Amino acid sequence: MTNKKDAPIGVFDSGMGGISVLRELVKIMPNEDYIFFGDSANAPYGIKTVEEVQKLSFEKVEHLLSYNCKAIVVACNTATSAAIKELRAAYPDLIIVGLEPALKPAVEHKKDSKVGVMATPLTLKEKKFND
C-alpha cells in the first residue's frame, strides 16, 4: 500500500474543463502526483438531476480511490453544488475540495450592484442563487 503522503491527488470534472484546475494545482503544488478523470461520456452534468449528478460523483470518487488518492478535488461547479455535502459525509476521513463561484464575497463586495454568475441550470436551482 502506498504511503498516504506519497499518494496522488484525484481530480474529476464532468468533462475536460477541469484540466485548467489541474494546471493550477500543479503550479501551486508541483511535487504532488495527480490523477485526472474527465467524464466526457456523461457530460454535461448541468442538465441532469441532482440524484444523477450525485451518483456520477460517487462513481468518480470511487474510481479515484481505487488509485489510493489521498484527496479529491471536485473540479466541477455542478458536481460540487449537487454532491459535495454527501461526498464529505460518506468519506469523513478524506479531504474533498469542491469548486463553487465565490458568490458570497462578490455580493458582499458589490452590495448595491448586480453580480453575474455563469452556471449550469442545475447549479442555478440552488437556494443560495435565489436568496
Coordinates of N, CA and C in Angstrom, one line a residue:
M1 N 0.8 -1.2 0.0 CA 0.0 0.0 0.0 C 0.9 1.2 0.0
T2 N 0.4 2.2 -0.7 CA 1.2 3.5 -0.9 C 1.1 4.3 0.4
N3 N 2.2 4.9 0.8 CA 2.2 5.8 1.9 C 1.3 7.0 1.5
K4 N 0.3 7.4 2.4 CA -0.7 8.4 2.0 C 0.0 9.7 1.6
K5 N 1.2 10.0 2.3 CA 1.9 11.2 1.9 C 2.3 11.2 0.5
D6 N 2.7 10.0 -0.1 CA 3.1 9.9 -1.4 C 2.0 9.6 -2.4
A7 N 0.8 9.4 -1.9 CA -0.4 9.1 -2.8 C -0.7 10.3 -3.6
P8 N -1.4 10.0 -4.8 CA -1.8 11.1 -5.7 C -3.0 11.8 -5.2
I9 N -3.3 13.0 -5.8 CA -4.5 13.7 -5.5 C -5.4 13.5 -6.8
G10 N -6.6 13.1 -6.5 CA -7.5 12.8 -7.6 C -8.3 14.1 -7.9
V11 N -8.5 14.3 -9.2 CA -9.3 15.5 -9.7 C -10.3 15.0 -10.7
F12 N -11.5 15.4 -10.6 CA -12.5 15.0 -11.6 C -13.4 16.2 -12.0
D13 N -13.9 16.1 -13.2 CA -14.8 17.1 -13.8 C -15.8 16.3 -14.7
S14 N -16.8 17.0 -15.1 CA -17.8 16.4 -15.9 C -17.3 16.4 -17.4
G15 N -16.2 17.0 -17.6 CA -15.6 17.0 -19.0 C -14.1 17.3 -18.9
M16 N -13.7 18.1 -19.8 CA -12.2 18.4 -19.8 C -11.9 19.8 -19.2
G17 N -12.9 20.5 -18.8 CA -12.7 21.9 -18.3 C -11.8 21.9 -17.0
G18 N -11.9 20.7 -16.3 CA -11.1 20.6 -15.1 C -9.6 20.6 -15.3
I19 N -9.2 20.4 -16.5 CA -7.8 20.5 -16.8 C -7.2 21.8 -16.4
S20 N -8.0 22.9 -16.5 CA -7.5 24.2 -16.0 C -7.3 24.2 -14.5
V21 N -8.1 23.5 -13.8 CA -8.0 23.4 -12.3 C -6.7 22.6 -12.1
L22 N -6.6 21.5 -12.8 CA -5.4 20.6 -12.6 C -4.1 21.4 -12.9
R23 N -4.1 22.2 -13.9 CA -2.9 23.0 -14.2 C -2.6 24.0 -13.1
E24 N -3.6 24.6 -12.5 CA -3.3 25.5 -11.3 C -2.8 24.7 -10.1
L25 N -3.4 23.5 -9.9 CA -2.9 22.7 -8.8 C -1.4 22.3 -9.0
V26 N -1.0 22.0 -10.2 CA 0.4 21.6 -10.5 C 1.3 22.8 -10.2
K27 N 0.8 24.0 -10.6 CA 1.6 25.2 -10.3 C 1.8 25.5 -8.8
I28 N 0.8 25.3 -8.0 CA 1.0 25.6 -6.6 C 1.5 24.4 -5.8
M29 N 1.3 23.2 -6.3 CA 1.8 22.0 -5.6 C 2.6 21.1 -6.6
P30 N 3.7 21.6 -7.1 CA 4.4 20.8 -8.2 C 5.0 19.5 -7.8
N31 N 5.1 19.3 -6.5 CA 5.7 18.0 -6.1 C 4.7 16.9 -5.8
E32 N 3.4 17.2 -6.1 CA 2.4 16.2 -5.9 C 2.2 15.4 -7.2
D33 N 1.6 14.2 -7.1 CA 1.2 13.5 -8.2 C -0.3 13.6 -8.3
Y34 N -0.8 13.6 -9.6 CA -2.3 13.8 -9.8 C -2.8 12.7 -10.7
I35 N -4.1 12.4 -10.5 CA -4.9 11.6 -11.4 C -6.1 12.4 -11.8
F36 N -6.3 12.6 -13.1 CA -7.4 13.4 -13.6 C -8.4 12.4 -14.3
F37 N -9.7 12.7 -14.0 CA -10.8 11.9 -14.7 C -11.8 13.0 -15.2
G38 N -11.8 13.1 -16.6 CA -12.7 13.9 -17.2 C -13.9 13.1 -17.8
D39 N -15.0 13.2 -17.2 CA -16.2 12.3 -17.5 C -17.0 12.8 -18.7
S40 N -16.3 12.9 -19.9 CA -16.9 13.3 -21.1 C -18.0 12.4 -21.5
A41 N -18.0 11.2 -21.2 CA -19.1 10.2 -21.6 C -20.4 10.6 -21.0
N42 N -20.4 11.3 -19.8 CA -21.7 11.6 -19.2 C -21.9 13.1 -19.2
A43 N -21.1 13.9 -19.8 CA -21.3 15.4 -19.9 C -22.4 15.7 -20.8
P44 N -23.1 16.8 -20.5 CA -22.9 17.7 -19.4 C -23.7 17.3 -18.2
Y45 N -23.1 17.6 -17.0 CA -23.8 17.3 -15.8 C -24.9 18.3 -15.5
G46 N -24.9 19.5 -16.0 CA -25.8 20.6 -15.6 C -27.2 20.4 -16.1
I47 N -27.5 19.4 -17.0 CA -28.9 19.2 -17.4 C -29.4 17.9 -16.7
K48 N -28.6 17.3 -15.9 CA -29.1 16.1 -15.2 C -29.8 16.4 -13.9
T49 N -30.4 15.4 -13.2 CA -31.0 15.7 -11.9 C -29.9 15.7 -10.8
V50 N -30.2 16.2 -9.7 CA -29.3 16.1 -8.5 C -28.9 14.7 -8.2
E51 N -29.9 13.8 -8.2 CA -29.6 12.4 -7.9 C -28.6 11.8 -9.0
E52 N -28.8 12.1 -10.2 CA -27.9 11.6 -11.3 C -26.5 12.1 -11.1
V53 N -26.4 13.4 -10.8 CA -25.0 14.0 -10.5 C -24.4 13.4 -9.3
Q54 N -25.2 13.2 -8.3 CA -24.6 12.6 -7.0 C -24.1 11.2 -7.4
K55 N -24.9 10.4 -8.1 CA -24.5 9.0 -8.4 C -23.2 9.1 -9.2
L56 N -23.1 9.9 -10.2 CA -21.9 10.0 -11.1 C -20.7 10.5 -10.2
S57 N -20.9 11.4 -9.3 CA -19.8 11.9 -8.5 C -19.3 10.8 -7.6
F58 N -20.2 10.1 -7.0 CA -19.7 8.9 -6.1 C -19.0 7.9 -7.0
E59 N -19.4 7.7 -8.2 CA -18.7 6.7 -9.1 C -17.3 7.3 -9.4
K60 N -17.1 8.5 -9.6 CA -15.8 9.1 -9.9 C -14.9 9.1 -8.7
V61 N -15.5 9.4 -7.5 CA -14.7 9.3 -6.3 C -14.2 7.9 -6.1
E62 N -15.1 6.9 -6.2 CA -14.7 5.5 -6.0 C -13.6 5.1 -7.0
H63 N -13.7 5.6 -8.2 CA -12.7 5.2 -9.2 C -11.4 5.8 -8.8
L64 N -11.4 7.1 -8.4 CA -10.1 7.7 -8.0 C -9.5 7.1 -6.7
L65 N -10.4 6.6 -5.8 CA -9.9 6.0 -4.6 C -9.3 4.6 -4.9
S66 N -9.7 4.0 -6.1 CA -9.0 2.8 -6.5 C -7.5 3.0 -6.8
Y67 N -7.1 4.2 -7.0 CA -5.7 4.6 -7.1 C -5.1 5.1 -5.8
N68 N -5.8 4.9 -4.7 CA -5.4 5.3 -3.4 C -5.1 6.8 -3.3
C69 N -6.0 7.6 -3.9 CA -5.8 9.0 -3.8 C -6.0 9.5 -2.3
K70 N -5.1 10.4 -2.0 CA -5.2 11.0 -0.6 C -6.2 12.1 -0.4
A71 N -6.6 12.7 -1.5 CA -7.5 13.8 -1.5 C -8.2 13.8 -2.9
I72 N -9.4 14.4 -2.9 CA -10.2 14.5 -4.1 C -10.5 16.0 -4.4
V73 N -10.3 16.5 -5.6 CA -10.8 17.8 -6.0 C -11.9 17.6 -7.0
V74 N -13.1 18.1 -6.6 CA -14.2 18.1 -7.5 C -14.2 19.4 -8.3
A75 N -13.6 19.2 -9.5 CA -13.3 20.4 -10.4 C -14.5 20.7 -11.3
C76 N -15.7 20.6 -10.7 CA -16.9 20.9 -11.5 C -17.9 21.6 -10.5
N77 N -18.3 22.8 -10.9 CA -19.3 23.5 -10.1 C -20.6 22.7 -9.9
T78 N -21.1 22.1 -10.9 CA -22.3 21.4 -10.8 C -22.2 20.2 -9.9
A79 N -21.1 19.4 -10.0 CA -20.9 18.3 -9.1 C -20.7 18.8 -7.7
T80 N -20.0 19.9 -7.5 CA -19.8 20.4 -6.2 C -21.1 20.8 -5.6
S81 N -22.0 21.5 -6.3 CA -23.2 22.0 -5.7 C -24.2 20.9 -5.5
A82 N -24.2 19.8 -6.3 CA -25.1 18.7 -6.1 C -24.6 17.7 -5.1
A83 N -23.3 17.5 -5.0 CA -22.9 16.3 -4.3 C -21.8 16.5 -3.2
I84 N -21.2 17.7 -3.0 CA -20.1 17.8 -2.1 C -20.5 17.5 -0.7
K85 N -21.7 17.9 -0.2 CA -22.1 17.6 1.2 C -22.2 16.1 1.4
E86 N -22.8 15.4 0.4 CA -23.0 14.0 0.5 C -21.6 13.2 0.4
L87 N -20.7 13.7 -0.4 CA -19.4 13.1 -0.5 C -18.6 13.2 0.8
R88 N -18.7 14.4 1.3 CA -17.9 14.6 2.6 C -18.5 13.8 3.7
A89 N -19.8 13.6 3.7 CA -20.5 12.8 4.8 C -20.1 11.3 4.6
A90 N -20.0 10.9 3.4 CA -19.7 9.5 3.1 C -18.2 9.1 3.3
Y91 N -17.4 10.1 3.1 CA -15.9 9.9 3.3 C -15.3 10.9 4.3
P92 N -15.7 10.8 5.5 CA -15.3 11.8 6.5 C -13.8 11.9 6.7
D93 N -13.0 10.9 6.4 CA -11.6 10.9 6.6 C -10.8 11.3 5.3
L94 N -11.5 11.7 4.3 CA -10.9 12.0 3.0 C -11.0 13.5 2.8
I95 N -10.0 14.2 2.4 CA -10.0 15.6 2.0 C -10.7 15.7 0.7
I96 N -11.8 16.4 0.7 CA -12.6 16.6 -0.5 C -12.8 18.1 -0.7
V97 N -12.2 18.7 -1.8 CA -12.3 20.1 -2.1 C -13.2 20.3 -3.3
G98 N -14.2 21.2 -3.2 CA -15.1 21.5 -4.3 C -14.8 22.9 -4.8
L99 N -15.4 23.1 -6.0 CA -15.3 24.4 -6.6 C -16.7 25.0 -6.7
E100 N -16.8 26.2 -6.3 CA -18.1 27.0 -6.4 C -17.8 28.4 -6.7
P101 N -18.7 29.1 -7.4 CA -18.5 30.5 -7.6 C -18.4 31.2 -6.3
A102 N -17.5 32.2 -6.2 CA -17.3 33.0 -5.0 C -18.5 34.0 -4.8
L103 N -19.7 33.4 -4.7 CA -20.9 34.2 -4.7 C -21.0 35.2 -3.5
K104 N -20.8 34.6 -2.3 CA -20.9 35.4 -1.1 C -19.9 36.6 -1.1
P105 N -18.6 36.4 -1.3 CA -17.7 37.6 -1.4 C -18.1 38.6 -2.4
A106 N -18.5 38.1 -3.6 CA -18.9 39.1 -4.7 C -20.1 39.9 -4.3
V107 N -21.1 39.3 -3.7 CA -22.3 40.0 -3.2 C -22.0 41.0 -2.1
E108 N -21.1 40.6 -1.2 CA -20.7 41.5 -0.1 C -19.9 42.7 -0.6
H109 N -19.1 42.4 -1.6 CA -18.3 43.5 -2.2 C -19.1 44.5 -3.0
K110 N -20.1 44.0 -3.7 CA -21.0 44.8 -4.6 C -22.4 44.9 -4.0
K111 N -22.5 45.3 -2.8 CA -23.9 45.3 -2.1 C -25.0 45.9 -2.9
D112 N -24.7 47.0 -3.6 CA -25.7 47.7 -4.3 C -25.7 47.5 -5.8
S113 N -25.0 46.4 -6.2 CA -24.9 46.1 -7.7 C -25.4 44.7 -7.9
K114 N -25.5 44.4 -9.2 CA -25.8 43.1 -9.6 C -24.6 42.3 -9.8
V115 N -24.6 41.0 -9.5 CA -23.5 40.1 -9.7 C -23.9 39.1 -10.7
G116 N -23.1 38.9 -11.8 CA -23.4 37.9 -12.8 C -22.7 36.6 -12.4
V117 N -23.4 35.5 -12.7 CA -22.9 34.1 -12.4 C -23.1 33.3 -13.7
M118 N -22.1 32.7 -14.2 CA -22.2 31.7 -15.3 C -22.3 30.3 -14.6
A119 N -23.4 29.6 -14.8 CA -23.6 28.3 -14.2 C -24.5 27.5 -15.0
T120 N -24.5 26.2 -14.7 CA -25.5 25.3 -15.4 C -26.9 25.4 -14.8
P121 N -27.9 25.0 -15.5 CA -29.2 25.1 -14.9 C -29.4 24.4 -13.6
L122 N -28.7 23.3 -13.4 CA -28.8 22.6 -12.1 C -28.2 23.4 -11.0
T123 N -27.0 24.0 -11.2 CA -26.4 24.8 -10.2 C -27.2 26.0 -9.8
L124 N -27.9 26.6 -10.8 CA -28.7 27.8 -10.5 C -30.0 27.5 -9.8
K125 N -30.3 26.2 -9.6 CA -31.5 25.9 -8.8 C -31.2 25.9 -7.3
E126 N -29.9 26.0 -7.0 CA -29.6 26.0 -5.6 C -30.2 27.2 -4.9
K127 N -30.5 27.0 -3.6 CA -31.1 28.1 -2.8 C -30.3 29.3 -2.7
K128 N -28.9 29.2 -2.6 CA -28.1 30.4 -2.5 C -28.2 31.3 -3.7
F129 N -28.6 30.8 -4.8 CA -28.7 31.7 -6.0 C -30.0 32.4 -6.1
N130 N -30.9 32.0 -5.2 CA -32.3 32.6 -5.2 C -32.6 33.4 -4.0
D131 N -31.6 33.6 -3.1 CA -31.8 34.4 -1.9 C -31.4 35.8 -2.1

